Every structure is written in structure tokens, then in C-alpha cells.
PDB file of C-alpha atoms and ligand atoms in Angstrom:
ATOM      1  CA  UNK N   1       1.149   4.485 -10.353  1.00  0.00           C
ATOM      2  CA  UNK N   2      -0.059   3.440 -13.994  1.00  0.00           C
ATOM      3  CA  UNK N   3      -2.502   0.511 -14.593  1.00  0.00           C
ATOM      4  CA  UNK N   4      -1.240  -2.575 -15.552  1.00  0.00           C
ATOM      5  CA  UNK N   5      -2.041  -5.594 -17.722  1.00  0.00           C
ATOM      6  CA  UNK N   6       0.065  -8.133 -15.687  1.00  0.00           C
ATOM      7  CA  UNK N   7      -2.007 -11.165 -15.081  1.00  0.00           C
ATOM      8  CA  UNK N   8      -3.214 -11.727 -11.457  1.00  0.00           C
ATOM      9  CA  UNK N   9      -4.830 -14.852 -10.121  1.00  0.00           C
ATOM     10  CA  UNK N  10      -8.159 -13.870  -8.225  1.00  0.00           C
ATOM     11  CA  UNK N  11      -8.576 -15.895  -5.194  1.00  0.00           C
ATOM     12  CA  UNK N  12     -11.396 -14.958  -2.444  1.00  0.00           C
ATOM     13  CA  UNK N  13     -10.481 -17.386   0.105  1.00  0.00           C
ATOM     14  CA  UNK N  14     -13.133 -18.653   2.663  1.00  0.00           C
ATOM     15  CA  UNK N  15     -11.008 -16.285   5.097  1.00  0.00           C
ATOM     16  CA  UNK N  16     -11.225 -13.357   2.931  1.00  0.00           C
ATOM     17  CA  UNK N  17     -14.866 -13.553   2.231  1.00  0.00           C
ATOM     18  CA  UNK N  18     -15.610 -14.063   5.921  1.00  0.00           C
ATOM     19  CA  UNK N  19     -13.197 -10.959   6.669  1.00  0.00           C
ATOM     20  CA  UNK N  20     -15.454  -8.831   3.808  1.00  0.00           C
ATOM     21  CA  UNK N  21     -18.865 -10.074   5.304  1.00  0.00           C
ATOM     22  CA  UNK N  22     -17.877  -8.680   8.592  1.00  0.00           C
ATOM     23  CA  UNK N  23     -16.891  -5.432   7.197  1.00  0.00           C
ATOM     24  CA  UNK N  24     -20.282  -5.442   5.388  1.00  0.00           C
ATOM     25  CA  UNK N  25     -21.968  -6.051   8.497  1.00  0.00           C
ATOM     26  CA  UNK N  26     -20.790  -2.675   9.505  1.00  0.00           C
ATOM     27  CA  UNK N  27     -23.298  -1.056   7.258  1.00  0.00           C
ATOM     28  CA  UNK N  28     -27.058  -1.402   5.974  1.00  0.00           C
ATOM     29  CA  UNK N  29     -27.717  -3.620   3.241  1.00  0.00           C
ATOM     30  CA  UNK N  30     -28.347  -0.903   0.884  1.00  0.00           C
ATOM     31  CA  UNK N  31     -25.333   1.209   1.819  1.00  0.00           C
ATOM     32  CA  UNK N  32     -22.486  -1.543   1.000  1.00  0.00           C
ATOM     33  CA  UNK N  33     -20.498   0.793  -0.728  1.00  0.00           C
ATOM     34  CA  UNK N  34     -19.446   2.368   2.451  1.00  0.00           C
ATOM     35  CA  UNK N  35     -17.218  -0.616   3.109  1.00  0.00           C
ATOM     36  CA  UNK N  36     -15.364  -0.206  -0.075  1.00  0.00           C
ATOM     37  CA  UNK N  37     -12.078   1.442   1.125  1.00  0.00           C
ATOM     38  CA  UNK N  38     -11.785  -1.313   4.280  1.00  0.00           C
ATOM     39  CA  UNK N  39     -12.631  -3.808   1.468  1.00  0.00           C
ATOM     40  CA  UNK N  40      -9.962  -2.929  -1.037  1.00  0.00           C
ATOM     41  CA  UNK N  41      -7.264  -2.881   1.783  1.00  0.00           C
ATOM     42  CA  UNK N  42      -8.553  -6.410   2.739  1.00  0.00           C
ATOM     43  CA  UNK N  43      -8.466  -7.662  -1.137  1.00  0.00           C
ATOM     44  CA  UNK N  44      -5.284  -6.168  -2.163  1.00  0.00           C
ATOM     45  CA  UNK N  45      -3.616  -7.511   1.154  1.00  0.00           C
ATOM     46  CA  UNK N  46      -4.616 -10.859   0.214  1.00  0.00           C
ATOM     47  CA  UNK N  47      -3.506 -10.399  -3.466  1.00  0.00           C
ATOM     48  CA  UNK N  48       0.226  -9.509  -3.343  1.00  0.00           C
ATOM     49  CA  UNK N  49      -0.565  -5.920  -2.617  1.00  0.00           C
ATOM     50  CA  UNK N  50      -2.083  -4.864  -5.867  1.00  0.00           C
ATOM     51  CA  UNK N  51      -5.579  -4.590  -7.755  1.00  0.00           C
ATOM     52  CA  UNK N  52      -5.942  -5.742 -11.235  1.00  0.00           C
ATOM     53  CA  UNK N  53      -8.707  -4.437 -13.278  1.00  0.00           C
ATOM     54  CA  UNK N  54     -10.344  -7.817 -13.012  1.00  0.00           C
ATOM     55  CA  UNK N  55      -9.714  -7.855  -9.411  1.00  0.00           C
ATOM     56  CA  UNK N  56     -11.349  -4.279  -8.975  1.00  0.00           C
ATOM     57  CA  UNK N  57     -14.618  -6.065 -10.975  1.00  0.00           C
ATOM     58  CA  UNK N  58     -14.696  -8.530  -8.609  1.00  0.00           C
ATOM     59  CA  UNK N  59     -14.830  -6.097  -5.875  1.00  0.00           C
ATOM     60  CA  UNK N  60     -17.582  -4.083  -7.573  1.00  0.00           C
ATOM     61  CA  UNK N  61     -19.408  -7.362  -7.788  1.00  0.00           C
ATOM     62  CA  UNK N  62     -19.224  -8.465  -4.321  1.00  0.00           C
ATOM     63  CA  UNK N  63     -20.431  -5.004  -3.511  1.00  0.00           C
ATOM     64  CA  UNK N  64     -23.216  -4.718  -5.841  1.00  0.00           C
ATOM     65  CA  UNK N  65     -21.704  -1.386  -7.209  1.00  0.00           C
ATOM     66  CA  UNK N  66     -20.703  -0.408 -10.869  1.00  0.00           C
ATOM     67  CA  UNK N  67     -17.023  -1.247 -11.597  1.00  0.00           C
ATOM     68  CA  UNK N  68     -16.258   2.621 -12.094  1.00  0.00           C
ATOM     69  CA  UNK N  69     -17.203   3.146  -8.594  1.00  0.00           C
ATOM     70  CA  UNK N  70     -14.137   1.021  -7.574  1.00  0.00           C
ATOM     71  CA  UNK N  71     -12.013   2.465 -10.473  1.00  0.00           C
ATOM     72  CA  UNK N  72     -12.504   6.133  -8.932  1.00  0.00           C
ATOM     73  CA  UNK N  73     -11.440   5.068  -5.873  1.00  0.00           C
ATOM     74  CA  UNK N  74      -8.654   3.160  -6.561  1.00  0.00           C
ATOM     75  CA  UNK N  75      -6.993   5.885  -8.851  1.00  0.00           C
ATOM     76  CA  UNK N  76      -7.426   8.683  -6.345  1.00  0.00           C
ATOM     77  CA  UNK N  77      -5.511   7.123  -3.469  1.00  0.00           C
ATOM     78  CA  UNK N  78      -2.100   6.164  -3.634  1.00  0.00           C
ATOM     79  CA  UNK N  79      -2.574   3.298  -0.748  1.00  0.00           C
ATOM     80  CA  UNK N  80      -4.084   1.383  -3.649  1.00  0.00           C
ATOM     81  CA  UNK N  81      -1.599   0.002  -6.332  1.00  0.00           C
ATOM     82  CA  UNK N  82      -2.713  -0.857  -9.822  1.00  0.00           C
ATOM     83  CA  UNK N  83       0.423  -2.574 -11.051  1.00  0.00           C
ATOM     84  CA  UNK N  84       2.680  -5.464  -9.300  1.00  0.00           C
ATOM     85  CA  UNK N  85       4.890  -3.984  -6.624  1.00  0.00           C
ATOM     86  CA  UNK N  86       7.758  -5.199  -4.551  1.00  0.00           C
ATOM     87  CA  UNK N  87       7.202  -7.086  -1.325  1.00  0.00           C
ATOM     88  CA  UNK N  88       8.237  -3.934   0.566  1.00  0.00           C
ATOM     89  CA  UNK N  89       6.979  -0.483  -0.654  1.00  0.00           C
ATOM     90  CA  UNK N  90       9.110   2.605   0.641  1.00  0.00           C
ATOM     91  CA  UNK N  91       6.453   5.055   0.517  1.00  0.00           C
ATOM     92  CA  UNK N  92       8.496   8.469   1.170  1.00  0.00           C
ATOM     93  CA  UNK N  93       6.654  11.642   2.093  1.00  0.00           C
ATOM     94  CA  UNK N  94       8.399  14.250   0.274  1.00  0.00           C
ATOM     95  CA  UNK N  95       6.324  17.210   1.198  1.00  0.00           C
ATOM     96  CA  UNK N  96       7.284  20.309   3.043  1.00  0.00           C
ATOM     97  CA  UNK N  97       8.680  19.377   6.496  1.00  0.00           C
ATOM     98  CA  UNK N  98      10.160  15.928   5.110  1.00  0.00           C
ATOM     99  CA  UNK N  99      11.356  17.962   2.134  1.00  0.00           C
ATOM    100  CA  UNK N 100      13.595  20.321   4.288  1.00  0.00           C
ATOM    101  CA  UNK N 101      14.747  17.541   6.378  1.00  0.00           C
ATOM    102  CA  UNK N 102      16.314  15.750   3.571  1.00  0.00           C
ATOM    103  CA  UNK N 103      13.652  13.451   2.322  1.00  0.00           C
ATOM    104  CA  UNK N 104      14.479  13.801  -1.557  1.00  0.00           C
ATOM    105  CA  UNK N 105      18.503  13.189  -0.619  1.00  0.00           C
ATOM    106  CA  UNK N 106      17.179  10.103   1.536  1.00  0.00           C
ATOM    107  CA  UNK N 107      15.134   8.590  -1.321  1.00  0.00           C
ATOM    108  CA  UNK N 108      17.713   9.278  -3.852  1.00  0.00           C
ATOM    109  CA  UNK N 109      20.264   7.334  -1.286  1.00  0.00           C
ATOM    110  CA  UNK N 110      17.706   4.271  -1.200  1.00  0.00           C
ATOM    111  CA  UNK N 111      17.298   4.416  -4.907  1.00  0.00           C
ATOM    112  CA  UNK N 112      20.989   4.206  -5.709  1.00  0.00           C
ATOM    113  CA  UNK N 113      21.611   1.616  -2.885  1.00  0.00           C
ATOM    114  CA  UNK N 114      18.885  -0.513  -4.342  1.00  0.00           C
ATOM    115  CA  UNK N 115      19.388   0.280  -7.843  1.00  0.00           C
ATOM    116  CA  UNK N 116      16.374   1.648  -8.867  1.00  0.00           C
ATOM    117  CA  UNK N 117      14.675   4.813  -9.938  1.00  0.00           C
ATOM    118  CA  UNK N 118      11.308   5.942  -8.037  1.00  0.00           C
ATOM    119  CA  UNK N 119       8.567   4.533  -8.847  1.00  0.00           C
ATOM    120  CA  UNK N 120      10.537   1.192  -9.771  1.00  0.00           C
ATOM    121  CA  UNK N 121      10.665  -2.383  -8.147  1.00  0.00           C
ATOM    122  CA  UNK N 122      14.264  -4.101  -7.756  1.00  0.00           C
ATOM    123  CA  UNK N 123      14.713  -6.999  -9.944  1.00  0.00           C
ATOM    124  CA  UNK N 124      14.246  -9.616  -6.853  1.00  0.00           C
ATOM    125  CA  UNK N 125      10.987  -8.171  -6.694  1.00  0.00           C
ATOM    126  CA  UNK N 126      11.699  -7.302  -2.909  1.00  0.00           C
ATOM    127  CA  UNK N 127      11.629  -3.532  -2.677  1.00  0.00           C
ATOM    128  CA  UNK N 128       9.259  -0.555  -4.627  1.00  0.00           C
ATOM    129  CA  UNK N 129      10.149   3.004  -3.907  1.00  0.00           C
ATOM    130  CA  UNK N 130       7.607   5.903  -4.392  1.00  0.00           C
ATOM    131  CA  UNK N 131       7.004   9.313  -3.336  1.00  0.00           C
ATOM    132  CA  UNK N 132       4.233  10.328  -1.708  1.00  0.00           C
ATOM    133  CA  UNK N 133       2.452  13.568  -0.492  1.00  0.00           C
ATOM    134  CA  UNK N 134       2.106  14.489   3.395  1.00  0.00           C
ATOM    135  CA  UNK N 135       1.441  11.315   5.451  1.00  0.00           C
ATOM    136  CA  UNK N 136       0.456  13.324   8.755  1.00  0.00           C
ATOM    137  CA  UNK N 137       3.562  12.680  10.710  1.00  0.00           C
ATOM    138  CA  UNK N 138       5.474  15.973  10.060  1.00  0.00           C
ATOM    139  CA  UNK N 139       6.979  16.599  13.235  1.00  0.00           C
ATOM    140  CA  UNK N 140       8.742  13.338  12.782  1.00  0.00           C
ATOM    141  CA  UNK N 141      10.525  14.016   9.293  1.00  0.00           C
ATOM    142  CA  UNK N 142      11.808  12.898   7.325  1.00  0.00           C
ATOM    143  CA  UNK N 143       9.716   9.660   7.226  1.00  0.00           C
ATOM    144  CA  UNK N 144       8.184   6.886   5.402  1.00  0.00           C
ATOM    145  CA  UNK N 145       5.419   4.227   5.426  1.00  0.00           C
ATOM    146  CA  UNK N 146       5.946   0.644   4.962  1.00  0.00           C
ATOM    147  CA  UNK N 147       2.621  -1.386   5.168  1.00  0.00           C
ATOM    148  CA  UNK N 148       1.065  -0.216   8.065  1.00  0.00           C
ATOM    149  CA  UNK N 149       3.809   1.391  10.085  1.00  0.00           C
ATOM    150  CA  UNK N 150       5.333   4.647   9.950  1.00  0.00           C
ATOM    151  CA  UNK N 151       9.122   4.866  10.144  1.00  0.00           C
ATOM    152  CA  UNK N 152      10.395   8.429  11.393  1.00  0.00           C
ATOM    153  CA  UNK N 153      13.413  10.714  12.048  1.00  0.00           C
ATOM    154  CA  UNK N 154      15.230   8.519   9.204  1.00  0.00           C
ATOM    155  CA  UNK N 155      18.735   9.131   8.164  1.00  0.00           C
ATOM    156  CA  UNK N 156      20.814   6.891   6.033  1.00  0.00           C
ATOM    157  CA  UNK N 157      22.239   4.692   9.015  1.00  0.00           C
ATOM    158  CA  UNK N 158      18.565   3.816   9.743  1.00  0.00           C
ATOM    159  CA  UNK N 159      17.477   3.421   6.074  1.00  0.00           C
ATOM    160  CA  UNK N 160      20.475   0.659   5.916  1.00  0.00           C
ATOM    161  CA  UNK N 161      19.018  -0.976   9.051  1.00  0.00           C
ATOM    162  CA  UNK N 162      15.514  -0.868   7.864  1.00  0.00           C
ATOM    163  CA  UNK N 163      16.429  -2.845   4.209  1.00  0.00           C
ATOM    164  CA  UNK N 164      18.449  -5.342   5.894  1.00  0.00           C
ATOM    165  CA  UNK N 165      15.326  -6.062   8.486  1.00  0.00           C
ATOM    166  CA  UNK N 166      13.404  -6.536   5.581  1.00  0.00           C
ATOM    167  CA  UNK N 167      15.754  -8.608   3.871  1.00  0.00           C
ATOM    168  CA  UNK N 168      16.066 -10.661   7.024  1.00  0.00           C
ATOM    169  CA  UNK N 169      12.235 -11.375   7.408  1.00  0.00           C
ATOM    170  CA  UNK N 170      12.022  -8.909  10.571  1.00  0.00           C
ATOM    171  CA  UNK N 171       9.622  -6.595   9.109  1.00  0.00           C
ATOM    172  CA  UNK N 172       5.651  -7.317   9.862  1.00  0.00           C
ATOM    173  CA  UNK N 173       3.734  -5.210   7.296  1.00  0.00           C
ATOM    174  CA  UNK N 174       0.301  -5.743   8.665  1.00  0.00           C
ATOM    175  CA  UNK N 175       0.555  -6.229  12.300  1.00  0.00           C
ATOM    176  CA  UNK N 176      -2.147  -3.508  13.372  1.00  0.00           C
ATOM    177  CA  UNK N 177      -5.719  -3.976  13.421  1.00  0.00           C
ATOM    178  CA  UNK N 178      -6.439  -0.425  12.361  1.00  0.00           C
ATOM    179  CA  UNK N 179      -9.337  -1.072   9.863  1.00  0.00           C
ATOM    180  CA  UNK N 180     -11.936  -1.955  12.016  1.00  0.00           C
TER     181      UNK N 180
HETATM  182  S1  LIG C 201       5.802  16.381   5.487  1.00  0.00           S
HETATM  183 FE1  LIG C 201       6.123  14.689   5.757  1.00  0.00          FE
HETATM  184  S2  LIG C 201       4.496  13.703   6.971  1.00  0.00           S
HETATM  185 FE2  LIG C 201       3.942  15.791   6.776  1.00  0.00          FE
END
């Protein structure tokens, strides 16, 4: 995903700062950088699921590290978004097991249904579709990640239902407390 120059309002709310402080509390004062990944997740979740350069700079400031130390992490992991994305991002695994179980065809079907190409966001800002490498659920192929959840053994009817549930507001992206 390429870097974006789109404007992003930076808002470190008291609630977000408290969550960051809690995460930092897991590490010694001189090892704050160790909290970088979970802090980036929290900050991203609180900023429409993407991290602009100014926001990454803010994270560096909070952790007392150099901006480049944040950039190198954000650009390495696909779980951090460097440009605005849709409210719902379907991350299709297309590595071996998922590939032989029809991941490419399912992603193509979804792209066509939503009228976008891979890597694009629908005009209404609802959906983004990306292809990613193995997500470690190979026995449940084909699968995708949406927020904190895996959707497995997918087929076209299940994909249709998932899209419908997203539109109906039935999908909670971040229900699991998995970042403690
Ligand atoms: S190949 Fe798709 S989860 Fe591993």
C-alpha cells in the first residue's frame, strides 16, 4: 500500500492516551519502543484505520523514538495502512492453500460485485479489497481477515452474506481484546 498525502486529523483523546499509557506500563521506561506495535494498532483504530506520516511522527514523539523507527515498522507490516481505506477491509489470503481452494477467483468475484479492483476502495468508502500473504489459517482455506476476525472456508454465498452483514451494521471489527 503506497504512502498517502491525504489530510488526517490527529486526535489523541484522553481515552486513547490512557490506553497508550497502559501499554507503555508493560515495559521498562528505557524500552518504550517495545510497545510500538500495539500502540500503532490502538492509534490506527482511533484514526479511521490508517496512519498518515504526521500521525506516525506523533507516535514517535509519544514513544520518544525517531520517526524512521516508526516508518520502518509501518511499511513492513501489511496490518498498518498508509492511506485511507474503507470502513471494511477484506484481506484475502492468496498464498498456496487458499490459492488452490479458489482464493483468487473469490477475490475477483468480490471485486466485481463491489465494482473495484484489488487495492481499491468503493466510492461510498465502505469496502477495500486487498490480497495478502498467508494468515496462518491454511486448514480453513479460502479465508480472509476483516478487522480482528477471520472468516474461513469461504465461498460466494458466504461472501455475499458477509457483505450484506457489513452493510447492515452487523459486523463488529474490534470485539476481541487480543493485544494485551
Ligand atoms: S494459505 Fe491462506 S491462510 Fe495460509
